[in-house]
Amino acid sequence: MAKKILIVDDDELLLGIYAANFKDEGFEVFTAHDGAEAWEMISAGNIPDLLFTGITMPRLTGFELIAKMQADSKLADIPVAINSHRGRPEDEAMAKEMNVDEFIIQGSTTPAEAVRRVKLLLGIKN
C-alpha cells in the first residue's frame, strides 16, 4: 500500500519536481498550492501519511497549516517535513517549537535526499 504524501508549495516548478521524485519512489502524491488549499483537501477526507510543506505561501502559511493540523486530534500525529527555501534560523526554531519532524533546506538538500529523509521518517526501508 503506497504511502500518501501531501506536498504543499506555491512554487509550481518545485511542486512538480518534488511530486515527480516522490511518485518515482512509489508514493501516492497529492499537491496543493498553499496551506488553505491543503486544509480544504484534508478537511474533505484526503488524510496524508505525511505532510511535506513550504513555509511562506499566500492565504495560509505552512506554519499555520501545521498549527491547524496539530489542533485536530485526528491529524495531530501526522508526521510533518518542512521544505524551506530560505533556511532561516528563526523558521528552524519555530519548526522545532512546533515539533516538526524534519526541516529540509532546499539549497543544501537535493530532492532525492529529501525523499530519503521522508522515507526514514515513515520507516520505509529502501
mmCIF file with all atom_site columns, C-alpha atoms in Angstrom:
data_model
loop_
_atom_site.group_PDB
_atom_site.id
_atom_site.type_symbol
_atom_site.label_atom_id
_atom_site.label_alt_id
_atom_site.label_comp_id
_atom_site.label_asym_id
_atom_site.label_entity_id
_atom_site.label_seq_id
_atom_site.pdbx_PDB_ins_code
_atom_site.Cartn_x
_atom_site.Cartn_y
_atom_site.Cartn_z
_atom_site.occupancy
_atom_site.B_iso_or_equiv
_atom_site.pdbx_formal_charge
_atom_site.auth_seq_id
_atom_site.auth_comp_id
_atom_site.auth_asym_id
_atom_site.auth_atom_id
_atom_site.pdbx_PDB_model_num
ATOM 1   C CA . MET A 1 1   ? 0.000   0.000  0.000   1.00 0.00 ? 1   MET A CA 1
ATOM 2   C CA . ALA A 1 2   ? 1.570   3.261  -1.132  1.00 0.00 ? 2   ALA A CA 1
ATOM 3   C CA . LYS A 1 3   ? 2.080   5.961  1.480   1.00 0.00 ? 3   LYS A CA 1
ATOM 4   C CA . LYS A 1 4   ? 0.148   9.165  0.800   1.00 0.00 ? 4   LYS A CA 1
ATOM 5   C CA . ILE A 1 5   ? 2.119   12.391 0.833   1.00 0.00 ? 5   ILE A CA 1
ATOM 6   C CA . LEU A 1 6   ? 0.632   15.862 0.578   1.00 0.00 ? 6   LEU A CA 1
ATOM 7   C CA . ILE A 1 7   ? 3.099   18.319 -0.951  1.00 0.00 ? 7   ILE A CA 1
ATOM 8   C CA . VAL A 1 8   ? 2.266   21.983 -0.393  1.00 0.00 ? 8   VAL A CA 1
ATOM 9   C CA . ASP A 1 9   ? 4.166   24.761 -2.178  1.00 0.00 ? 9   ASP A CA 1
ATOM 10  C CA . ASP A 1 10  ? 3.202   27.889 -4.077  1.00 0.00 ? 10  ASP A CA 1
ATOM 11  C CA . ASP A 1 11  ? 6.146   27.418 -6.465  1.00 0.00 ? 11  ASP A CA 1
ATOM 12  C CA . GLU A 1 12  ? 4.706   25.422 -9.379  1.00 0.00 ? 12  GLU A CA 1
ATOM 13  C CA . LEU A 1 13  ? 8.134   24.263 -10.604 1.00 0.00 ? 13  LEU A CA 1
ATOM 14  C CA . LEU A 1 14  ? 9.225   22.970 -7.190  1.00 0.00 ? 14  LEU A CA 1
ATOM 15  C CA . LEU A 1 15  ? 5.847   21.347 -6.640  1.00 0.00 ? 15  LEU A CA 1
ATOM 16  C CA . GLY A 1 16  ? 6.308   19.443 -9.913  1.00 0.00 ? 16  GLY A CA 1
ATOM 17  C CA . ILE A 1 17  ? 9.881   18.403 -9.124  1.00 0.00 ? 17  ILE A CA 1
ATOM 18  C CA . TYR A 1 18  ? 9.037   17.065 -5.664  1.00 0.00 ? 18  TYR A CA 1
ATOM 19  C CA . ALA A 1 19  ? 5.809   15.410 -6.855  1.00 0.00 ? 19  ALA A CA 1
ATOM 20  C CA . ALA A 1 20  ? 7.774   13.575 -9.575  1.00 0.00 ? 20  ALA A CA 1
ATOM 21  C CA . ASN A 1 21  ? 10.501  12.493 -7.142  1.00 0.00 ? 21  ASN A CA 1
ATOM 22  C CA . PHE A 1 22  ? 8.037   11.108 -4.601  1.00 0.00 ? 22  PHE A CA 1
ATOM 23  C CA . LYS A 1 23  ? 5.923   9.392  -7.308  1.00 0.00 ? 23  LYS A CA 1
ATOM 24  C CA . ASP A 1 24  ? 9.080   7.750  -8.688  1.00 0.00 ? 24  ASP A CA 1
ATOM 25  C CA . GLU A 1 25  ? 9.698   6.328  -5.202  1.00 0.00 ? 25  GLU A CA 1
ATOM 26  C CA . GLY A 1 26  ? 6.233   4.786  -5.014  1.00 0.00 ? 26  GLY A CA 1
ATOM 27  C CA . PHE A 1 27  ? 4.343   7.419  -3.041  1.00 0.00 ? 27  PHE A CA 1
ATOM 28  C CA . GLU A 1 28  ? 0.742   8.368  -3.749  1.00 0.00 ? 28  GLU A CA 1
ATOM 29  C CA . VAL A 1 29  ? 1.135   12.123 -4.230  1.00 0.00 ? 29  VAL A CA 1
ATOM 30  C CA . PHE A 1 30  ? -1.378  14.912 -3.636  1.00 0.00 ? 30  PHE A CA 1
ATOM 31  C CA . THR A 1 31  ? -0.430  18.535 -4.208  1.00 0.00 ? 31  THR A CA 1
ATOM 32  C CA . ALA A 1 32  ? -1.743  21.890 -3.030  1.00 0.00 ? 32  ALA A CA 1
ATOM 33  C CA . HIS A 1 33  ? -0.575  25.411 -3.911  1.00 0.00 ? 33  HIS A CA 1
ATOM 34  C CA . ASP A 1 34  ? -0.954  26.869 -0.415  1.00 0.00 ? 34  ASP A CA 1
ATOM 35  C CA . GLY A 1 35  ? -1.967  25.956 3.102   1.00 0.00 ? 35  GLY A CA 1
ATOM 36  C CA . ALA A 1 36  ? -5.616  26.883 2.546   1.00 0.00 ? 36  ALA A CA 1
ATOM 37  C CA . GLU A 1 37  ? -5.937  24.517 -0.430  1.00 0.00 ? 37  GLU A CA 1
ATOM 38  C CA . ALA A 1 38  ? -4.170  21.796 1.574   1.00 0.00 ? 38  ALA A CA 1
ATOM 39  C CA . TRP A 1 39  ? -6.519  22.322 4.527   1.00 0.00 ? 39  TRP A CA 1
ATOM 40  C CA . GLU A 1 40  ? -9.544  22.048 2.207   1.00 0.00 ? 40  GLU A CA 1
ATOM 41  C CA . MET A 1 41  ? -8.208  18.715 0.889   1.00 0.00 ? 41  MET A CA 1
ATOM 42  C CA . ILE A 1 42  ? -7.536  17.370 4.388   1.00 0.00 ? 42  ILE A CA 1
ATOM 43  C CA . SER A 1 43  ? -10.934 18.571 5.646   1.00 0.00 ? 43  SER A CA 1
ATOM 44  C CA . ALA A 1 44  ? -12.575 16.758 2.710   1.00 0.00 ? 44  ALA A CA 1
ATOM 45  C CA . GLY A 1 45  ? -11.065 13.491 3.948   1.00 0.00 ? 45  GLY A CA 1
ATOM 46  C CA . ASN A 1 46  ? -7.792  13.307 1.991   1.00 0.00 ? 46  ASN A CA 1
ATOM 47  C CA . ILE A 1 47  ? -5.672  12.476 5.025   1.00 0.00 ? 47  ILE A CA 1
ATOM 48  C CA . PRO A 1 48  ? -1.987  12.088 4.138   1.00 0.00 ? 48  PRO A CA 1
ATOM 49  C CA . ASP A 1 49  ? 0.509   9.782  5.836   1.00 0.00 ? 49  ASP A CA 1
ATOM 50  C CA . LEU A 1 50  ? 2.918   12.739 5.776   1.00 0.00 ? 50  LEU A CA 1
ATOM 51  C CA . LEU A 1 51  ? 2.752   16.484 5.121   1.00 0.00 ? 51  LEU A CA 1
ATOM 52  C CA . PHE A 1 52  ? 5.626   17.975 3.089   1.00 0.00 ? 52  PHE A CA 1
ATOM 53  C CA . THR A 1 53  ? 5.157   21.738 3.121   1.00 0.00 ? 53  THR A CA 1
ATOM 54  C CA . GLY A 1 54  ? 6.798   25.024 2.312   1.00 0.00 ? 54  GLY A CA 1
ATOM 55  C CA . ILE A 1 55  ? 6.544   27.887 4.781   1.00 0.00 ? 55  ILE A CA 1
ATOM 56  C CA . THR A 1 56  ? 5.778   31.185 3.029   1.00 0.00 ? 56  THR A CA 1
ATOM 57  C CA . MET A 1 57  ? 2.588   30.890 0.976   1.00 0.00 ? 57  MET A CA 1
ATOM 58  C CA . PRO A 1 58  ? -0.495  33.003 0.287   1.00 0.00 ? 58  PRO A CA 1
ATOM 59  C CA . ARG A 1 59  ? -3.726  32.546 2.262   1.00 0.00 ? 59  ARG A CA 1
ATOM 60  C CA . LEU A 1 60  ? -2.334  30.093 4.837   1.00 0.00 ? 60  LEU A CA 1
ATOM 61  C CA . THR A 1 61  ? 1.362   29.577 5.600   1.00 0.00 ? 61  THR A CA 1
ATOM 62  C CA . GLY A 1 62  ? 2.992   26.236 6.275   1.00 0.00 ? 62  GLY A CA 1
ATOM 63  C CA . PHE A 1 63  ? 3.212   27.029 9.990   1.00 0.00 ? 63  PHE A CA 1
ATOM 64  C CA . GLU A 1 64  ? -0.488  27.995 10.115  1.00 0.00 ? 64  GLU A CA 1
ATOM 65  C CA . LEU A 1 65  ? -1.404  24.746 8.346   1.00 0.00 ? 65  LEU A CA 1
ATOM 66  C CA . ILE A 1 66  ? 0.691   22.716 10.801  1.00 0.00 ? 66  ILE A CA 1
ATOM 67  C CA . ALA A 1 67  ? -0.962  24.509 13.749  1.00 0.00 ? 67  ALA A CA 1
ATOM 68  C CA . LYS A 1 68  ? -4.443  23.687 12.380  1.00 0.00 ? 68  LYS A CA 1
ATOM 69  C CA . MET A 1 69  ? -3.474  20.032 11.977  1.00 0.00 ? 69  MET A CA 1
ATOM 70  C CA . GLN A 1 70  ? -1.951  19.846 15.470  1.00 0.00 ? 70  GLN A CA 1
ATOM 71  C CA . ALA A 1 71  ? -5.143  21.298 16.956  1.00 0.00 ? 71  ALA A CA 1
ATOM 72  C CA . ASP A 1 72  ? -7.163  18.385 15.491  1.00 0.00 ? 72  ASP A CA 1
ATOM 73  C CA . SER A 1 73  ? -6.696  15.122 17.406  1.00 0.00 ? 73  SER A CA 1
ATOM 74  C CA . LYS A 1 74  ? -7.274  13.057 14.218  1.00 0.00 ? 74  LYS A CA 1
ATOM 75  C CA . LEU A 1 75  ? -4.425  14.899 12.434  1.00 0.00 ? 75  LEU A CA 1
ATOM 76  C CA . ALA A 1 76  ? -2.019  15.771 15.239  1.00 0.00 ? 76  ALA A CA 1
ATOM 77  C CA . ASP A 1 77  ? 0.130   12.638 14.843  1.00 0.00 ? 77  ASP A CA 1
ATOM 78  C CA . ILE A 1 78  ? 0.731   13.011 11.094  1.00 0.00 ? 78  ILE A CA 1
ATOM 79  C CA . PRO A 1 79  ? 4.476   13.483 10.516  1.00 0.00 ? 79  PRO A CA 1
ATOM 80  C CA . VAL A 1 80  ? 5.495   16.833 9.034   1.00 0.00 ? 80  VAL A CA 1
ATOM 81  C CA . ALA A 1 81  ? 8.506   17.739 6.911   1.00 0.00 ? 81  ALA A CA 1
ATOM 82  C CA . ILE A 1 82  ? 9.086   21.420 6.201   1.00 0.00 ? 82  ILE A CA 1
ATOM 83  C CA . ASN A 1 83  ? 10.775  22.208 2.912   1.00 0.00 ? 83  ASN A CA 1
ATOM 84  C CA . SER A 1 84  ? 12.327  25.634 3.403   1.00 0.00 ? 84  SER A CA 1
ATOM 85  C CA . HIS A 1 85  ? 13.773  27.604 0.519   1.00 0.00 ? 85  HIS A CA 1
ATOM 86  C CA . ARG A 1 86  ? 15.194  30.220 2.899   1.00 0.00 ? 86  ARG A CA 1
ATOM 87  C CA . GLY A 1 87  ? 16.571  28.052 5.694   1.00 0.00 ? 87  GLY A CA 1
ATOM 88  C CA . ARG A 1 88  ? 16.217  30.910 8.192   1.00 0.00 ? 88  ARG A CA 1
ATOM 89  C CA . PRO A 1 89  ? 17.270  30.091 11.779  1.00 0.00 ? 89  PRO A CA 1
ATOM 90  C CA . GLU A 1 90  ? 14.029  31.607 13.146  1.00 0.00 ? 90  GLU A CA 1
ATOM 91  C CA . ASP A 1 91  ? 11.989  29.281 10.898  1.00 0.00 ? 91  ASP A CA 1
ATOM 92  C CA . GLU A 1 92  ? 14.019  26.319 12.099  1.00 0.00 ? 92  GLU A CA 1
ATOM 93  C CA . ALA A 1 93  ? 13.466  27.392 15.727  1.00 0.00 ? 93  ALA A CA 1
ATOM 94  C CA . MET A 1 94  ? 9.708   27.723 15.111  1.00 0.00 ? 94  MET A CA 1
ATOM 95  C CA . ALA A 1 95  ? 9.656   24.266 13.465  1.00 0.00 ? 95  ALA A CA 1
ATOM 96  C CA . LYS A 1 96  ? 11.439  22.788 16.491  1.00 0.00 ? 96  LYS A CA 1
ATOM 97  C CA . GLU A 1 97  ? 8.981   24.519 18.848  1.00 0.00 ? 97  GLU A CA 1
ATOM 98  C CA . MET A 1 98  ? 6.078   23.011 16.863  1.00 0.00 ? 98  MET A CA 1
ATOM 99  C CA . ASN A 1 99  ? 7.681   19.536 16.980  1.00 0.00 ? 99  ASN A CA 1
ATOM 100 C CA . VAL A 1 100 ? 8.061   19.376 13.204  1.00 0.00 ? 100 VAL A CA 1
ATOM 101 C CA . ASP A 1 101 ? 9.697   16.040 12.360  1.00 0.00 ? 101 ASP A CA 1
ATOM 102 C CA . GLU A 1 102 ? 12.043  17.164 9.596   1.00 0.00 ? 102 GLU A CA 1
ATOM 103 C CA . PHE A 1 103 ? 13.364  20.581 8.492   1.00 0.00 ? 103 PHE A CA 1
ATOM 104 C CA . ILE A 1 104 ? 14.754  20.369 4.966   1.00 0.00 ? 104 ILE A CA 1
ATOM 105 C CA . ILE A 1 105 ? 16.649  23.279 3.441   1.00 0.00 ? 105 ILE A CA 1
ATOM 106 C CA . GLN A 1 106 ? 16.213  23.272 -0.341  1.00 0.00 ? 106 GLN A CA 1
ATOM 107 C CA . GLY A 1 107 ? 19.529  24.882 -1.243  1.00 0.00 ? 107 GLY A CA 1
ATOM 108 C CA . SER A 1 108 ? 21.575  22.261 0.571   1.00 0.00 ? 108 SER A CA 1
ATOM 109 C CA . THR A 1 109 ? 19.316  19.220 0.194   1.00 0.00 ? 109 THR A CA 1
ATOM 110 C CA . THR A 1 110 ? 18.607  17.552 -3.160  1.00 0.00 ? 110 THR A CA 1
ATOM 111 C CA . PRO A 1 111 ? 15.066  16.329 -3.883  1.00 0.00 ? 111 PRO A CA 1
ATOM 112 C CA . ALA A 1 112 ? 16.429  12.747 -3.781  1.00 0.00 ? 112 ALA A CA 1
ATOM 113 C CA . GLU A 1 113 ? 17.843  13.359 -0.283  1.00 0.00 ? 113 GLU A CA 1
ATOM 114 C CA . ALA A 1 114 ? 14.525  14.920 0.801   1.00 0.00 ? 114 ALA A CA 1
ATOM 115 C CA . VAL A 1 115 ? 12.742  11.737 -0.354  1.00 0.00 ? 115 VAL A CA 1
ATOM 116 C CA . ARG A 1 116 ? 15.281  9.584  1.520   1.00 0.00 ? 116 ARG A CA 1
ATOM 117 C CA . ARG A 1 117 ? 14.720  11.568 4.744   1.00 0.00 ? 117 ARG A CA 1
ATOM 118 C CA . VAL A 1 118 ? 10.921  11.322 4.394   1.00 0.00 ? 118 VAL A CA 1
ATOM 119 C CA . LYS A 1 119 ? 11.183  7.560  3.859   1.00 0.00 ? 119 LYS A CA 1
ATOM 120 C CA . LEU A 1 120 ? 13.250  7.265  7.041   1.00 0.00 ? 120 LEU A CA 1
ATOM 121 C CA . LEU A 1 121 ? 10.628  9.306  8.885   1.00 0.00 ? 121 LEU A CA 1
ATOM 122 C CA . LEU A 1 122 ? 7.917   6.902  7.740   1.00 0.00 ? 122 LEU A CA 1
ATOM 123 C CA . GLY A 1 123 ? 10.015  3.826  8.490   1.00 0.00 ? 123 GLY A CA 1
ATOM 124 C CA . ILE A 1 124 ? 10.259  2.831  4.809   1.00 0.00 ? 124 ILE A CA 1
ATOM 125 C CA . LYS A 1 125 ? 13.275  0.695  4.006   1.00 0.00 ? 125 LYS A CA 1
ATOM 126 C CA . ASN A 1 126 ? 14.988  1.457  0.683   1.00 0.00 ? 126 ASN A CA 1
#
